[in-house]
Amino acid sequence: EIVLTQSPGTLSLSPGERATLSCRASQSVTSNYLAWYQQKPGQAPRLLIYGASSRATGIPDRFSGSGSGTDFTLTITRLEPEDFAVYYCQQYGSSPTFGQGTKVEIK
Amino acid sequence: QLQLQESGPGLVKPSETLSLTCNVSGVSISGSNFYWAWIRQSPGRGLDWIASIYYTGSTYYNPSLKSRVTISVDTSKNQFSLKVNSVTAADTAVYYCARDRGGSYYFDNWGQGTLVTASS
């Protein structure tokens, strides 16, 4: 099983700032099969990014994904009020697994 | 517009079987080239993918749950289902159904989730 470790656990930022979230895999993720999700309280996760860097339908371009192998990054260039949430990475190069999440909170 | 809706008992006794159904609307399960999945989320374990199924009955299972889980599909009702046997408190979670883009791939549409508690 591939273990995904996300850091930091919590990111305290102000609207308009840049957010950089990290996801590290315990072994190389096949074909960079990595996705990112956003989850708000009481809601299901929402797909943001797949294939490490492809935005899902309807996702604003302030969200971008990068990385390969074992190290991946989600960047939010300018935080909007609706972006404060928990973010999860997920690999699907082998049996799917999720990271433990990074909470982006208002500073 | 694709919508998924979970249904089933919110309380299951330990050692019994958890049964959930996901009703799919807005797209035909048998007419689409996608898989359909169950995922659960608990405070202790986070998000866990459970299983995925294609309309033909082809399945993928999480190896750690495979011995206790069965996923099935009913194309006539446009729904798919999950059974988890011999539940314990560790199976208490919010259970989501979702569209799986490739068979144990990523999940691009999710239901709202349903809380299932395993308790006597």
PDB file of N, CA, C and O in Angstrom, chain B residues 14-54:
ATOM      1  N   PRO B  14     -23.000  -4.476  15.908  1.00  0.00           N
ATOM      2  CA  PRO B  14     -21.747  -5.220  15.709  1.00  0.00           C
ATOM      3  C   PRO B  14     -22.023  -6.681  15.361  1.00  0.00           C
ATOM      4  O   PRO B  14     -22.957  -7.281  15.888  1.00  0.00           O
ATOM      5  N   SER B  15     -21.213  -7.195  14.474  1.00  0.00           N
ATOM      6  CA  SER B  15     -21.260  -8.558  13.928  1.00  0.00           C
ATOM      7  C   SER B  15     -22.303  -8.703  12.821  1.00  0.00           C
ATOM      8  O   SER B  15     -22.307  -9.727  12.133  1.00  0.00           O
ATOM      9  N   GLU B  16     -23.159  -7.721  12.614  1.00  0.00           N
ATOM     10  CA  GLU B  16     -24.161  -7.811  11.562  1.00  0.00           C
ATOM     11  C   GLU B  16     -23.632  -7.237  10.239  1.00  0.00           C
ATOM     12  O   GLU B  16     -22.462  -6.866  10.136  1.00  0.00           O
ATOM     13  N   THR B  17     -24.515  -7.197   9.226  1.00  0.00           N
ATOM     14  CA  THR B  17     -24.104  -6.750   7.898  1.00  0.00           C
ATOM     15  C   THR B  17     -24.622  -5.356   7.595  1.00  0.00           C
ATOM     16  O   THR B  17     -25.805  -5.072   7.791  1.00  0.00           O
ATOM     17  N   LEU B  18     -23.732  -4.510   7.133  1.00  0.00           N
ATOM     18  CA  LEU B  18     -24.050  -3.155   6.694  1.00  0.00           C
ATOM     19  C   LEU B  18     -24.429  -3.230   5.214  1.00  0.00           C
ATOM     20  O   LEU B  18     -23.689  -3.815   4.420  1.00  0.00           O
ATOM     21  N   SER B  19     -25.581  -2.639   4.868  1.00  0.00           N
ATOM     22  CA  SER B  19     -26.030  -2.644   3.472  1.00  0.00           C
ATOM     23  C   SER B  19     -26.413  -1.237   3.044  1.00  0.00           C
ATOM     24  O   SER B  19     -27.228  -0.587   3.698  1.00  0.00           O
ATOM     25  N   LEU B  20     -25.821  -0.781   1.949  1.00  0.00           N
ATOM     26  CA  LEU B  20     -26.097   0.541   1.412  1.00  0.00           C
ATOM     27  C   LEU B  20     -26.369   0.451  -0.085  1.00  0.00           C
ATOM     28  O   LEU B  20     -25.833  -0.424  -0.768  1.00  0.00           O
ATOM     29  N   THR B  21     -27.179   1.393  -0.569  1.00  0.00           N
ATOM     30  CA  THR B  21     -27.469   1.480  -1.994  1.00  0.00           C
ATOM     31  C   THR B  21     -27.205   2.895  -2.469  1.00  0.00           C
ATOM     32  O   THR B  21     -27.447   3.862  -1.740  1.00  0.00           O
ATOM     33  N   CYS B  22     -26.700   3.007  -3.678  1.00  0.00           N
ATOM     34  CA  CYS B  22     -26.477   4.305  -4.309  1.00  0.00           C
ATOM     35  C   CYS B  22     -27.356   4.397  -5.550  1.00  0.00           C
ATOM     36  O   CYS B  22     -27.205   3.595  -6.489  1.00  0.00           O
ATOM     37  N   ASN B  23     -28.255   5.355  -5.524  1.00  0.00           N
ATOM     38  CA  ASN B  23     -29.110   5.587  -6.684  1.00  0.00           C
ATOM     39  C   ASN B  23     -28.447   6.617  -7.591  1.00  0.00           C
ATOM     40  O   ASN B  23     -28.080   7.707  -7.135  1.00  0.00           O
ATOM     41  N   VAL B  24     -28.295   6.291  -8.843  1.00  0.00           N
ATOM     42  CA  VAL B  24     -27.654   7.173  -9.812  1.00  0.00           C
ATOM     43  C   VAL B  24     -28.718   7.781 -10.724  1.00  0.00           C
ATOM     44  O   VAL B  24     -29.558   7.057 -11.265  1.00  0.00           O
ATOM     45  N   SER B  25     -28.702   9.083 -10.873  1.00  0.00           N
ATOM     46  CA  SER B  25     -29.635   9.749 -11.785  1.00  0.00           C
ATOM     47  C   SER B  25     -28.869  10.685 -12.705  1.00  0.00           C
ATOM     48  O   SER B  25     -27.789  11.159 -12.359  1.00  0.00           O
ATOM     49  N   GLY B  26     -29.440  10.928 -13.869  1.00  0.00           N
ATOM     50  CA  GLY B  26     -28.821  11.833 -14.827  1.00  0.00           C
ATOM     51  C   GLY B  26     -27.916  11.159 -15.837  1.00  0.00           C
ATOM     52  O   GLY B  26     -27.504  11.788 -16.814  1.00  0.00           O
ATOM     53  N   VAL B  27     -27.576   9.901 -15.579  1.00  0.00           N
ATOM     54  CA  VAL B  27     -26.775   9.136 -16.531  1.00  0.00           C
ATOM     55  C   VAL B  27     -27.087   7.664 -16.341  1.00  0.00           C
ATOM     56  O   VAL B  27     -27.366   7.226 -15.220  1.00  0.00           O
ATOM     57  N   SER B  28     -27.049   6.903 -17.410  1.00  0.00           N
ATOM     58  CA  SER B  28     -27.288   5.476 -17.316  1.00  0.00           C
ATOM     59  C   SER B  28     -26.002   4.751 -16.936  1.00  0.00           C
ATOM     60  O   SER B  28     -24.977   4.901 -17.596  1.00  0.00           O
ATOM     61  N   ILE B  29     -26.063   3.961 -15.862  1.00  0.00           N
ATOM     62  CA  ILE B  29     -24.885   3.195 -15.453  1.00  0.00           C
ATOM     63  C   ILE B  29     -24.398   2.305 -16.590  1.00  0.00           C
ATOM     64  O   ILE B  29     -23.200   2.216 -16.864  1.00  0.00           O
ATOM     65  N   SER B  30     -25.351   1.666 -17.294  1.00  0.00           N
ATOM     66  CA  SER B  30     -24.957   0.718 -18.334  1.00  0.00           C
ATOM     67  C   SER B  30     -24.568   1.404 -19.630  1.00  0.00           C
ATOM     68  O   SER B  30     -23.977   0.783 -20.508  1.00  0.00           O
ATOM     69  N   GLY B  31     -24.897   2.688 -19.754  1.00  0.00           N
ATOM     70  CA  GLY B  31     -24.586   3.412 -20.979  1.00  0.00           C
ATOM     71  C   GLY B  31     -23.334   4.253 -20.897  1.00  0.00           C
ATOM     72  O   GLY B  31     -22.956   4.913 -21.861  1.00  0.00           O
ATOM     73  N   SER B  32     -22.696   4.236 -19.753  1.00  0.00           N
ATOM     74  CA  SER B  32     -21.516   5.087 -19.566  1.00  0.00           C
ATOM     75  C   SER B  32     -20.280   4.230 -19.374  1.00  0.00           C
ATOM     76  O   SER B  32     -20.350   3.124 -18.850  1.00  0.00           O
ATOM     77  N   ASN B  33     -19.160   4.777 -19.757  1.00  0.00           N
ATOM     78  CA  ASN B  33     -17.908   4.028 -19.703  1.00  0.00           C
ATOM     79  C   ASN B  33     -17.152   4.341 -18.410  1.00  0.00           C
ATOM     80  O   ASN B  33     -15.960   4.658 -18.435  1.00  0.00           O
ATOM     81  N   PHE B  34     -17.869   4.271 -17.298  1.00  0.00           N
ATOM     82  CA  PHE B  34     -17.252   4.580 -16.014  1.00  0.00           C
ATOM     83  C   PHE B  34     -17.486   3.449 -15.023  1.00  0.00           C
ATOM     84  O   PHE B  34     -18.397   2.650 -15.171  1.00  0.00           O
ATOM     85  N   TYR B  35     -16.663   3.448 -13.997  1.00  0.00           N
ATOM     86  CA  TYR B  35     -16.886   2.591 -12.859  1.00  0.00           C
ATOM     87  C   TYR B  35     -17.626   3.388 -11.785  1.00  0.00           C
ATOM     88  O   TYR B  35     -17.750   4.624 -11.870  1.00  0.00           O
ATOM     89  N   TRP B  36     -18.102   2.659 -10.788  1.00  0.00           N
ATOM     90  CA  TRP B  36     -18.863   3.259  -9.691  1.00  0.00           C
ATOM     91  C   TRP B  36     -18.295   2.725  -8.384  1.00  0.00           C
ATOM     92  O   TRP B  36     -18.018   1.529  -8.274  1.00  0.00           O
ATOM     93  N   ALA B  37     -18.131   3.634  -7.403  1.00  0.00           N
ATOM     94  CA  ALA B  37     -17.309   3.294  -6.240  1.00  0.00           C
ATOM     95  C   ALA B  37     -17.982   3.623  -4.910  1.00  0.00           C
ATOM     96  O   ALA B  37     -18.889   4.456  -4.831  1.00  0.00           O
ATOM     97  N   TRP B  38     -17.479   2.957  -3.871  1.00  0.00           N
ATOM     98  CA  TRP B  38     -17.805   3.286  -2.485  1.00  0.00           C
ATOM     99  C   TRP B  38     -16.526   3.711  -1.778  1.00  0.00           C
ATOM    100  O   TRP B  38     -15.478   3.066  -1.916  1.00  0.00           O
ATOM    101  N   ILE B  39     -16.633   4.776  -1.021  1.00  0.00           N
ATOM    102  CA  ILE B  39     -15.530   5.342  -0.242  1.00  0.00           C
ATOM    103  C   ILE B  39     -16.102   5.701   1.128  1.00  0.00           C
ATOM    104  O   ILE B  39     -17.256   6.120   1.217  1.00  0.00           O
ATOM    105  N   ARG B  40     -15.308   5.534   2.162  1.00  0.00           N
ATOM    106  CA  ARG B  40     -15.799   5.922   3.480  1.00  0.00           C
ATOM    107  C   ARG B  40     -14.811   6.852   4.160  1.00  0.00           C
ATOM    108  O   ARG B  40     -13.625   6.883   3.819  1.00  0.00           O
ATOM    109  N   GLN B  41     -15.308   7.577   5.143  1.00  0.00           N
ATOM    110  CA  GLN B  41     -14.487   8.563   5.859  1.00  0.00           C
ATOM    111  C   GLN B  41     -14.827   8.520   7.341  1.00  0.00           C
ATOM    112  O   GLN B  41     -15.984   8.648   7.729  1.00  0.00           O
ATOM    113  N   SER B  42     -13.807   8.339   8.150  1.00  0.00           N
ATOM    114  CA  SER B  42     -13.991   8.361   9.595  1.00  0.00           C
ATOM    115  C   SER B  42     -12.908   9.222  10.219  1.00  0.00           C
ATOM    116  O   SER B  42     -11.833   9.381   9.636  1.00  0.00           O
ATOM    117  N   PRO B  43     -13.160   9.773  11.396  1.00  0.00           N
ATOM    118  CA  PRO B  43     -12.144  10.624  12.036  1.00  0.00           C
ATOM    119  C   PRO B  43     -10.839   9.873  12.287  1.00  0.00           C
ATOM    120  O   PRO B  43      -9.769  10.436  12.161  1.00  0.00           O
ATOM    121  N   GLY B  44     -10.938   8.602  12.606  1.00  0.00           N
ATOM    122  CA  GLY B  44      -9.739   7.850  12.949  1.00  0.00           C
ATOM    123  C   GLY B  44      -8.937   7.376  11.756  1.00  0.00           C
ATOM    124  O   GLY B  44      -7.702   7.365  11.796  1.00  0.00           O
ATOM    125  N   ARG B  45      -9.614   6.999  10.666  1.00  0.00           N
ATOM    126  CA  ARG B  45      -8.940   6.403   9.520  1.00  0.00           C
ATOM    127  C   ARG B  45      -8.858   7.339   8.314  1.00  0.00           C
ATOM    128  O   ARG B  45      -8.154   7.047   7.358  1.00  0.00           O
ATOM    129  N   GLY B  46      -9.562   8.465   8.356  1.00  0.00           N
ATOM    130  CA  GLY B  46      -9.584   9.344   7.194  1.00  0.00           C
ATOM    131  C   GLY B  46     -10.406   8.743   6.070  1.00  0.00           C
ATOM    132  O   GLY B  46     -11.375   8.016   6.300  1.00  0.00           O
ATOM    133  N   LEU B  47      -9.989   9.015   4.831  1.00  0.00           N
ATOM    134  CA  LEU B  47     -10.698   8.525   3.644  1.00  0.00           C
ATOM    135  C   LEU B  47     -10.141   7.164   3.218  1.00  0.00           C
ATOM    136  O   LEU B  47      -8.930   6.999   3.087  1.00  0.00           O
ATOM    137  N   ASP B  48     -11.042   6.202   2.991  1.00  0.00           N
ATOM    138  CA  ASP B  48     -10.677   4.865   2.532  1.00  0.00           C
ATOM    139  C   ASP B  48     -11.515   4.502   1.317  1.00  0.00           C
ATOM    140  O   ASP B  48     -12.743   4.502   1.403  1.00  0.00           O
ATOM    141  N   TRP B  49     -10.865   4.179   0.205  1.00  0.00           N
ATOM    142  CA  TRP B  49     -11.574   3.606  -0.916  1.00  0.00           C
ATOM    143  C   TRP B  49     -11.930   2.154  -0.568  1.00  0.00           C
ATOM    144  O   TRP B  49     -11.092   1.416  -0.049  1.00  0.00           O
ATOM    145  N   ILE B  50     -13.182   1.759  -0.855  1.00  0.00           N
ATOM    146  CA  ILE B  50     -13.642   0.424  -0.476  1.00  0.00           C
ATOM    147  C   ILE B  50     -13.669  -0.508  -1.676  1.00  0.00           C
ATOM    148  O   ILE B  50     -13.109  -1.608  -1.647  1.00  0.00           O
ATOM    149  N   ALA B  51     -14.355  -0.096  -2.756  1.00  0.00           N
ATOM    150  CA  ALA B  51     -14.511  -0.978  -3.918  1.00  0.00           C
ATOM    151  C   ALA B  51     -15.069  -0.183  -5.082  1.00  0.00           C
ATOM    152  O   ALA B  51     -15.657   0.893  -4.894  1.00  0.00           O
ATOM    153  N   SER B  52     -14.899  -0.725  -6.288  1.00  0.00           N
ATOM    154  CA  SER B  52     -15.450  -0.132  -7.507  1.00  0.00           C
ATOM    155  C   SER B  52     -16.022  -1.228  -8.385  1.00  0.00           C
ATOM    156  O   SER B  52     -15.531  -2.363  -8.380  1.00  0.00           O
ATOM    157  N   ILE B  53     -17.050  -0.864  -9.191  1.00  0.00           N
ATOM    158  CA  ILE B  53     -17.703  -1.840 -10.060  1.00  0.00           C
ATOM    159  C   ILE B  53     -18.083  -1.199 -11.384  1.00  0.00           C
ATOM    160  O   ILE B  53     -18.418  -0.016 -11.447  1.00  0.00           O
ATOM    161  N   TYR B  54     -18.001  -1.995 -12.466  1.00  0.00           N
ATOM    162  CA  TYR B  54     -18.439  -1.600 -13.805  1.00  0.00           C
ATOM    163  C   TYR B  54     -19.818  -2.210 -14.037  1.00  0.00           C
ATOM    164  O   TYR B  54     -20.191  -3.175 -13.355  1.00  0.00           O
TER     165      TYR B  54
END
